[in-house]
Short mmCIF file of C-alpha atoms in Angstrom, two decimals:
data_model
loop_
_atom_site.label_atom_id
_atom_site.label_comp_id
_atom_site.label_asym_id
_atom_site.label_seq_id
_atom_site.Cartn_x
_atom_site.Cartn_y
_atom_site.Cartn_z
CA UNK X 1 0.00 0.00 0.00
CA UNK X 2 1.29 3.14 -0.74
CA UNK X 3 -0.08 6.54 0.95
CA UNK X 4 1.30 10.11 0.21
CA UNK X 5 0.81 12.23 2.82
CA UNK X 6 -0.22 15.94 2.27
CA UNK X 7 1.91 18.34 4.55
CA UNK X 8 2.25 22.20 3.62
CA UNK X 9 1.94 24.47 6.58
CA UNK X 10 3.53 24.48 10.10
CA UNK X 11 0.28 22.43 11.79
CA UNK X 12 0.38 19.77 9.65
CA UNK X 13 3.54 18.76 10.60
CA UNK X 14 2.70 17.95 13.80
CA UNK X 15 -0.53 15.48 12.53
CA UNK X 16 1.61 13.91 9.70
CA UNK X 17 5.05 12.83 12.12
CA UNK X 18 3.40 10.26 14.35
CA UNK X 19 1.45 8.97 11.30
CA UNK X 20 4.44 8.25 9.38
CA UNK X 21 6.65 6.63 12.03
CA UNK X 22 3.73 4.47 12.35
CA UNK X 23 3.53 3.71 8.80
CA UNK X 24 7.18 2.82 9.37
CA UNK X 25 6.45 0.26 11.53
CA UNK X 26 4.33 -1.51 8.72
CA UNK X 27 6.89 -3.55 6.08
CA UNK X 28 3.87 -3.53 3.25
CA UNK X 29 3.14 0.34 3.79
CA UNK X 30 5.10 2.78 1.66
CA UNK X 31 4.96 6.87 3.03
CA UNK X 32 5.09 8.72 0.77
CA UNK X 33 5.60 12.72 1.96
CA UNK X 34 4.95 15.69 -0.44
CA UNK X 35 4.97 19.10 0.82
CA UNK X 36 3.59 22.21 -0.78
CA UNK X 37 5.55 24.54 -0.20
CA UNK X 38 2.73 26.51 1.22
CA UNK X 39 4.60 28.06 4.14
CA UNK X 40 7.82 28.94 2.80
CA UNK X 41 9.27 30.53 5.79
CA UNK X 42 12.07 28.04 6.75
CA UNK X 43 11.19 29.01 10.24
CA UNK X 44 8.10 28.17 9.87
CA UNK X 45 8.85 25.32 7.97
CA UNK X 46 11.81 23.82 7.55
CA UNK X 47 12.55 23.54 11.61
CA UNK X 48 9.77 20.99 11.95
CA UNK X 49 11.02 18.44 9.50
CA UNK X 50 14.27 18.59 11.46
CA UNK X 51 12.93 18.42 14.92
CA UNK X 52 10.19 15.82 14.42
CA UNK X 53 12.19 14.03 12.43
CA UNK X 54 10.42 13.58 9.31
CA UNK X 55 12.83 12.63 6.08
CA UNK X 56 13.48 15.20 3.43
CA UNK X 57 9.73 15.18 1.94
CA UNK X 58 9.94 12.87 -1.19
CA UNK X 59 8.39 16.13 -3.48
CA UNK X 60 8.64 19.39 -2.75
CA UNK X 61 6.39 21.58 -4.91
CA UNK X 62 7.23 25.22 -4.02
CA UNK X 63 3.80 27.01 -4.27
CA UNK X 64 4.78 29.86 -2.00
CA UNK X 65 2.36 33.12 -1.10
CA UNK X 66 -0.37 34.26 -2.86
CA UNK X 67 -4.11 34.34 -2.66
CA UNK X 68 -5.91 31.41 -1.74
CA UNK X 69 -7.08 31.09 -5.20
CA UNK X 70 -4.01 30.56 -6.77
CA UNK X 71 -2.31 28.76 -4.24
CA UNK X 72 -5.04 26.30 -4.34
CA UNK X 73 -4.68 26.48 -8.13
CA UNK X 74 -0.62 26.12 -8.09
CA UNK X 75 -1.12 23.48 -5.46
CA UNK X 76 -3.64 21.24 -7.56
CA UNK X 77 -1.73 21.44 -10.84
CA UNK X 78 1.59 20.41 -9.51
CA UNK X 79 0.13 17.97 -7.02
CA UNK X 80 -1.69 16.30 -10.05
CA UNK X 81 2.03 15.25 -11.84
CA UNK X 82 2.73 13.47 -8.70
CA UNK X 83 -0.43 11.44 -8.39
CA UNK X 84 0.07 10.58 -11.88
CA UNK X 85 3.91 9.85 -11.59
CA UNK X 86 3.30 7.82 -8.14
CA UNK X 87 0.04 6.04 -8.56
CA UNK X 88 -0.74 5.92 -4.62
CA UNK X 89 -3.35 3.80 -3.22
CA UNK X 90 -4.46 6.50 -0.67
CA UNK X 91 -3.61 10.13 -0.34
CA UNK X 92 -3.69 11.49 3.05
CA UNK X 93 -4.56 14.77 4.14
CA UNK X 94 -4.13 16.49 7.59
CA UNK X 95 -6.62 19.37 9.28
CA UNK X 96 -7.69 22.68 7.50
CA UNK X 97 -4.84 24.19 4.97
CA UNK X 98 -5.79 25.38 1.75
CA UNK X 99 -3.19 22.09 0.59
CA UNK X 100 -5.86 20.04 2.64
CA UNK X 101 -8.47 21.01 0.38
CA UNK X 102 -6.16 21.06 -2.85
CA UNK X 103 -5.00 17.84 -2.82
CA UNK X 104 -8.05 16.08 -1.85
CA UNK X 105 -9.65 17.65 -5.22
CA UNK X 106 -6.56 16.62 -7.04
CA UNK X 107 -7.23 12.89 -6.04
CA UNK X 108 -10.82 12.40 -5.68
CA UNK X 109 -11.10 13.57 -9.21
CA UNK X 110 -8.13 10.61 -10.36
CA UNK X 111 -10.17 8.37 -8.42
CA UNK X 112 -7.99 7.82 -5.13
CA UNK X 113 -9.21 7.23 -2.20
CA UNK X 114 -8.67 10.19 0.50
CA UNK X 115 -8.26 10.56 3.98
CA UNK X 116 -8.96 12.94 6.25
CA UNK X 117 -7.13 13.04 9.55
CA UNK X 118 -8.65 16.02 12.22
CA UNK X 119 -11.89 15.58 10.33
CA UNK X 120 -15.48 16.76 11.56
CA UNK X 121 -14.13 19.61 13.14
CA UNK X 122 -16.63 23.28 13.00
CA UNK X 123 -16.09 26.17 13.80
CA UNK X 124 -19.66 27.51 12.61
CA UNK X 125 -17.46 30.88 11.03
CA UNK X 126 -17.61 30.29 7.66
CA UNK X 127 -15.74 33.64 7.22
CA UNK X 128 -12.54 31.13 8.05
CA UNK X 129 -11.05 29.80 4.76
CA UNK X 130 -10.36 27.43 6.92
CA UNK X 131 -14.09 26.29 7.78
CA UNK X 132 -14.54 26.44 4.19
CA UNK X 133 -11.40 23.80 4.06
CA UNK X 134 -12.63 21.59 6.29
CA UNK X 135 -16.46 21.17 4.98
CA UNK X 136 -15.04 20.94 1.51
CA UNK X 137 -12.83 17.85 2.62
CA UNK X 138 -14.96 16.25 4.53
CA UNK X 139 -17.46 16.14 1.84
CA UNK X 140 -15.59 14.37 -0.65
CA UNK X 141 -13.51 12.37 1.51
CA UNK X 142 -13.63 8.39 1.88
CA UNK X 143 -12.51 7.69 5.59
CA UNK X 144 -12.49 10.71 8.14
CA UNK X 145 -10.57 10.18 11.43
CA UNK X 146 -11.84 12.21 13.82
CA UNK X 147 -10.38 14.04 17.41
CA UNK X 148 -13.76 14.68 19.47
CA UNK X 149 -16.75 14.01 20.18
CA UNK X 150 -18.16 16.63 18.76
CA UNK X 151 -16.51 15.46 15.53
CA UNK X 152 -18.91 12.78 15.68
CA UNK X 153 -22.07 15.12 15.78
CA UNK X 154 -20.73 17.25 13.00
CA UNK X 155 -20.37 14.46 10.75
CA UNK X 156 -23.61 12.61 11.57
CA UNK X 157 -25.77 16.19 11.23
CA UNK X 158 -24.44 16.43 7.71
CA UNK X 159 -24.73 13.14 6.85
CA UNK X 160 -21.48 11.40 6.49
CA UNK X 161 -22.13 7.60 6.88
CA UNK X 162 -21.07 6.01 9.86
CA UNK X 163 -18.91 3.80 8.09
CA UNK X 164 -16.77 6.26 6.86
CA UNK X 165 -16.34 7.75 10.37
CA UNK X 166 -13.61 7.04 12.80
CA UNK X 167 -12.82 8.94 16.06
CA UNK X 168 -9.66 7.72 16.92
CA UNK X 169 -7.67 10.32 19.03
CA UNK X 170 -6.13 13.46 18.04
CA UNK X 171 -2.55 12.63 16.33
CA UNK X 172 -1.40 16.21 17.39
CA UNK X 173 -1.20 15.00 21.04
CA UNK X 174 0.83 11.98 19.48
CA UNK X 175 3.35 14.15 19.05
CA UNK X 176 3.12 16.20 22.16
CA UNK X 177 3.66 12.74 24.65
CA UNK X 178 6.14 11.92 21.90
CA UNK X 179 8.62 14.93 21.82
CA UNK X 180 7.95 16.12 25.67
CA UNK X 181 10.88 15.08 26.96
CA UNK X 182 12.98 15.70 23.93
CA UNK X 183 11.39 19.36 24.05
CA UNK X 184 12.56 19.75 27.92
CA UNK X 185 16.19 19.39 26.49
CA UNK X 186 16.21 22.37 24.87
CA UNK X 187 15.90 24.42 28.05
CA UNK X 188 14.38 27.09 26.39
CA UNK X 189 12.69 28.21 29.42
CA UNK X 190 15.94 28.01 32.18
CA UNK X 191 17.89 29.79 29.00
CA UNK X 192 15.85 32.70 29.35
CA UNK X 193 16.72 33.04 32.72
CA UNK X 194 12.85 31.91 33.72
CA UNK X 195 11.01 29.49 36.07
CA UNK X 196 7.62 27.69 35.97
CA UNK X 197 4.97 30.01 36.31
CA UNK X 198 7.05 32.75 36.16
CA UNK X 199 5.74 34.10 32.69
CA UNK X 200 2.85 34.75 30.08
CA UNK X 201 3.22 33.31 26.69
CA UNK X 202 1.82 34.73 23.55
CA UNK X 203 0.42 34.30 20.05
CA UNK X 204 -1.37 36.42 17.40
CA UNK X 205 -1.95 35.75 13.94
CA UNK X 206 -5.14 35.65 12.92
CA UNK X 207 -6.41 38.08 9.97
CA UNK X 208 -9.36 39.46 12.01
CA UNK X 209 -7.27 40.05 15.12
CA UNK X 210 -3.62 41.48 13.60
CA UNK X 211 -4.83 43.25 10.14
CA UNK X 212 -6.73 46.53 11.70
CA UNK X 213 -5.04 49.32 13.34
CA UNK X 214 -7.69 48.71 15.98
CA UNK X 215 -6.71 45.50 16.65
CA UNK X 216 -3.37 45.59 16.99
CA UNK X 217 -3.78 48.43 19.35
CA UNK X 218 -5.85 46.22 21.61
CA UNK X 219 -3.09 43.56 21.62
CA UNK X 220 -1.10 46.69 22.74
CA UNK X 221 -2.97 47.69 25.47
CA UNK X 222 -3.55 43.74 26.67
CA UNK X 223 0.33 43.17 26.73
CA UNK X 224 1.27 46.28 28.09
CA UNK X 225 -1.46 45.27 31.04
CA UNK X 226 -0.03 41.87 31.10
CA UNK X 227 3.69 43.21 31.86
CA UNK X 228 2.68 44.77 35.35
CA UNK X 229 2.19 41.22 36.44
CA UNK X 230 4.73 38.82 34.71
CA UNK X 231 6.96 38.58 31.86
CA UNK X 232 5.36 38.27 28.27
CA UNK X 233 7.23 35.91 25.96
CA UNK X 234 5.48 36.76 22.81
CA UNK X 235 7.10 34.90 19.56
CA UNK X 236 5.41 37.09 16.86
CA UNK X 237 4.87 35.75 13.42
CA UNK X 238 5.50 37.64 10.49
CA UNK X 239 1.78 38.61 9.69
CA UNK X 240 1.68 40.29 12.61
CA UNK X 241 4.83 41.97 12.25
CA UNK X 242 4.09 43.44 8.94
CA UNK X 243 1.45 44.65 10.43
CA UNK X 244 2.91 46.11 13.44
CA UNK X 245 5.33 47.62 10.71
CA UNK X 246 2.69 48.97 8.61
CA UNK X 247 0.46 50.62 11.26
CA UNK X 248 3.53 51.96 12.94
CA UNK X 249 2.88 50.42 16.06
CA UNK X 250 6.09 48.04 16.42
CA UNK X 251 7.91 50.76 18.28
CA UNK X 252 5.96 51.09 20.82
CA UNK X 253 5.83 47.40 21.16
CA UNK X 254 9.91 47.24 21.39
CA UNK X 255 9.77 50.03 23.70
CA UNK X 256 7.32 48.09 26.30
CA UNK X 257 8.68 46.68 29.45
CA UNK X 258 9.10 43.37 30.82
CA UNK X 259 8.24 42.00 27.31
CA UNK X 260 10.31 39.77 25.51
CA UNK X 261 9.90 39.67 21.52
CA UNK X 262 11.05 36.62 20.10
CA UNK X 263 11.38 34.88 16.47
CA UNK X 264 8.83 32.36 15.44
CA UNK X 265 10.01 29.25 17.63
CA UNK X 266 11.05 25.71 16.80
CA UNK X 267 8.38 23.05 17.78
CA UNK X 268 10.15 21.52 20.46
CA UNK X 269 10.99 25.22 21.97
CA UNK X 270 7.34 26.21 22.35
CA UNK X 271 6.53 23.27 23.21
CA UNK X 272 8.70 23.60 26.04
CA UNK X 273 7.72 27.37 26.80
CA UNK X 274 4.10 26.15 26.47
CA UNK X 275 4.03 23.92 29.38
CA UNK X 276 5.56 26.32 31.89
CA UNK X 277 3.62 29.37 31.02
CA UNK X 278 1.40 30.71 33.70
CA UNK X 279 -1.11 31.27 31.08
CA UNK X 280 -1.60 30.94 27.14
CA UNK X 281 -3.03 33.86 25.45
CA UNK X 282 -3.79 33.05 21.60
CA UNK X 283 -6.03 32.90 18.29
CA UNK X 284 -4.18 29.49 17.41
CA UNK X 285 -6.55 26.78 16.69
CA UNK X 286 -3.59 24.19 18.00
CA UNK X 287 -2.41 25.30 20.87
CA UNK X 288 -5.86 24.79 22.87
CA UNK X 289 -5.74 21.46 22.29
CA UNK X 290 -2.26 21.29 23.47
CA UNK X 291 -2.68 23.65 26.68
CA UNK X 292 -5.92 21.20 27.16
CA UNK X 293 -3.28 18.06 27.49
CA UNK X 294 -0.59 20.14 29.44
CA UNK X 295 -3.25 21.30 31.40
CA UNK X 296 -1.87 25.11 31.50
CA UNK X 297 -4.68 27.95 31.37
CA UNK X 298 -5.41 29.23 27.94
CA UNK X 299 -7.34 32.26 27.28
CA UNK X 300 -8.32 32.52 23.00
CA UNK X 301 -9.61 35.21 20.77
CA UNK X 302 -11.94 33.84 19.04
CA UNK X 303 -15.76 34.31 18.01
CA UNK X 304 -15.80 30.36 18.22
CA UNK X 305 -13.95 27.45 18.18
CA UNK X 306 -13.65 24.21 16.12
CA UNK X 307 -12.34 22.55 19.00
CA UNK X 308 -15.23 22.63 21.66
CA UNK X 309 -13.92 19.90 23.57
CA UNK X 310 -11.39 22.52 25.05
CA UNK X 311 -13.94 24.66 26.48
CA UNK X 312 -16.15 21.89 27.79
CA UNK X 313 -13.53 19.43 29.21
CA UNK X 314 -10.04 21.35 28.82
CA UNK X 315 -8.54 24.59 30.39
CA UNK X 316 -9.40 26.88 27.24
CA UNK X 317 -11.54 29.93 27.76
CA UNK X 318 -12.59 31.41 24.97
CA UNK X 319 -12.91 35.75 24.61
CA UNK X 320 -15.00 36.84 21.42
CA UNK X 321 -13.22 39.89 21.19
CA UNK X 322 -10.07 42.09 21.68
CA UNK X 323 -11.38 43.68 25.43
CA UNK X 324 -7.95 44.92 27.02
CA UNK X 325 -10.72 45.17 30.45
CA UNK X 326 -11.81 41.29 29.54
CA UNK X 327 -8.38 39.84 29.35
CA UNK X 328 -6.89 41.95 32.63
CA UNK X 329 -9.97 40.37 34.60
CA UNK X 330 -9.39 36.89 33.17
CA UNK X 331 -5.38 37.15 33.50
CA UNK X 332 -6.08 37.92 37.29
CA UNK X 333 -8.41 34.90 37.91
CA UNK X 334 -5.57 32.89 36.81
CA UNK X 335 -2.44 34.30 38.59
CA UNK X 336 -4.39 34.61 41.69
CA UNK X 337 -5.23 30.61 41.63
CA UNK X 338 -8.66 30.94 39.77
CA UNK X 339 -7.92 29.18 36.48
CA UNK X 340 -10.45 26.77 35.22
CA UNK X 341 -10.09 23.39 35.59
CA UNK X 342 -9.51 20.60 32.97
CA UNK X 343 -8.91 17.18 32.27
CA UNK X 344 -7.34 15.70 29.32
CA UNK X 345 -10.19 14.42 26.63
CA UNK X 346 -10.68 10.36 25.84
CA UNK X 347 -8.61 8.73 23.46
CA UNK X 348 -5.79 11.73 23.81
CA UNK X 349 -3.31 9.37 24.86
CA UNK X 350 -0.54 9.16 21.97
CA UNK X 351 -1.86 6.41 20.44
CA UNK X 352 -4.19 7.89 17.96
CA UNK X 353 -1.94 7.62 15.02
CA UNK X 354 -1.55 3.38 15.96
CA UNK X 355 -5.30 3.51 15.45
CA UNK X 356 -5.50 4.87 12.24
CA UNK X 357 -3.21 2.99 11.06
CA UNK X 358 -4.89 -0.53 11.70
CA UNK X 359 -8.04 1.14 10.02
CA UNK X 360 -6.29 2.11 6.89
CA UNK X 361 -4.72 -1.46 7.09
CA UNK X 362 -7.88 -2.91 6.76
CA UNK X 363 -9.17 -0.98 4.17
CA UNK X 364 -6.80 -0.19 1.97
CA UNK X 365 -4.44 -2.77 1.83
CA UNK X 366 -2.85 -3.54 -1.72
CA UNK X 367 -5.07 -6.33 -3.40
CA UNK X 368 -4.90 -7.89 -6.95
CA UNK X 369 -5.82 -5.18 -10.06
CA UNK X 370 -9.05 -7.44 -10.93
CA UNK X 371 -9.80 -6.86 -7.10
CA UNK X 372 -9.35 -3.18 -7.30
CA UNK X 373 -11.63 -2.60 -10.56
CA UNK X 374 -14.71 -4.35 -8.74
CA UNK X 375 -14.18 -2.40 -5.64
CA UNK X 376 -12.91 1.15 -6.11
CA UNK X 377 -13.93 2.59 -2.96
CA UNK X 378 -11.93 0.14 -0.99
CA UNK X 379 -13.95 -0.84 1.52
#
């Protein structure tokens, strides 16, 4: 059997490690890796391969920036040479991306089976490209793994057939349990002269937080708030720096005390500056999930999330808007001792990407040609 596995921004690197040292472990699978190119940073990309040790992905395909029109365009017409050069079995494709949503047109229309892993997952905005993404793929797709419950309800409510649906785990906390101790290594926290608890980490990114004058001045007035209490370790992507740029606003940002600007960070680096942070303040889709499994207090800026199951069960609060007044109150809950509980969700035990594994197995193991012609869906 042989599977190429979609990869093309920084979250999908996460989902796609643990699958494919599982496929590893399997002498009749073949992993295939083929990466976009749709980040192009090599912060923000090539530090991943490294550091979950992925191989050198077997294509590379270069797409770059530009809308989401033509990367999805770029994407699907050099994505097509490789389904017709490789001939997989199954393609695989990982969360939201606008390469999620590429590829699985690419081979649904050559008639290969697709996969969805992180499927089912709503956010109800379908402002987000990346809601758009993930109803697009789920439509079309032939087995959908899915990461919570609510998956399930998602899926049934829009009628995927229950065969088709799996909840298995969320691979993303795979590689969390995975790389812990390998991220505690790195020391990034004791390097910076810190101790647990001792600091507020922070990410922005999202278009309808860090493209308005207005609300980058809110994220102003929140850090600057957030400084009179602890340190502010805020790695700032380059979206938001533009921005910054753009609005001049980023001096006043370098001129704020007890704030610490950093680069983008390696995986295993946040990682390790995620699970000693007094408290998480983001608009990352990612990191709720993986403040829900560290158990460390995360506060979000979001309208809503795709990822209810870190509201209900986990320690992610969620604030619908940029209130500098909101996230003071909410900051002081937590550093007082207030922070909402959590526990960790089922099936978040490392061990979803085993799971899917023994499903795809089953399914789409390599049979004889006359086989394949009377059963193109596989199972």
């Amino acid at each position: 059997m042989k599977i190429l596995s979609i990869v093309g921004a920084r979250p999908n690197f996460m989902k796609v490690a643990p699958l494919h040292r599982a496929f590893q472990q399997c002498s009749d699978v073949r992993s295939v890796i083929v990466h976009t190119g749709q980040h192009f940073d090599a912060r923000m990309s090539d530090v991943f391969f490294s550091q979950l040790e992925l191989p050198k992905p077997d294509y590379y395909l270069g797409i770059g920036g530009g809308s989401h029109a033509q990367q999805t365009a770029r994407i699907m017409l050099e994505f097509e040479t490789v389904v017709e050069a490789e001939k997989p079995d199954v393609v695989l494709v990982v969360g939201d991306v606008t390469s999620t949503i590429a590829c699985a047109l690419v081979a649904v229309k050559m008639h290969i089976p697709v996969v969805h892993v992180e499927a089912g997952l709503r956010s109800g905005d379908r402002r987000m490209p990346e809601e758009i993404n993930r109803i697009l793929t789920d439509s079309i797709a032939d087995q959908l793994f899915v990461t919570e419950q609510a998956g399930l309800e998602n899926l049934k409510r829009e009628g995927v057939e229950d065969r088709k649906v799996h909840f298995v785990g969320n691979v993303m906390i795979d590689s969390l349990i995975h790389y812990r101790r390998k991220a505690a290594e790195t020391r990034t926290v004791e390097k910076l002269g810190l101790k647990s608890g001792e600091y507020i980490l922070m990410t922005m990114h999202r278009p309808a937080n860090v493209d308005s004058e207005a609300g980058l001045r809110s994220i102003l007035q929140i850090i600057e708030d957030m400084v009179r209490y602890r340190k502010v370790l805020f790695p700032i992507h380059p979206r938001t720096l533009n921005n910054l740029g753009r609005f001049g606003l980023l001096e006043r940002l370098q001129a704020t005390d007890n704030l610490e600007l950093m680069e983008p960070q390696g995986y295993l680096e946040f990682l390790n500056l995620m699970e000693y942070a007094a408290v998480l303040v983001t608009d990352s889709g990612g990191i709720q999930e993986e403040t829900t499994y560290l158990q460390v207090p995360c506060l979000t800026f979001r309208d809503s999330t795709e990822r209810p199951v870190t509201v209900d069960l986990g320690t992610n609060q969620l604030l619908t808007d940029l209130n500098p007044e909101t996230v003071h109150r909410k900051v002081v809950e937590i550093l007082e001792g207030r922070a909402k509980k959590g526990v960790i969700p089922p099936l978040w035990d490392g061990k979803a990407a085993d799971r899917i594994v023994e499903i795809l197995a089953g399914n789409y193991r390599k049979t004889e040609p006359a086989q394949r012609v009377a059963d193109p869906t596989f199972g």
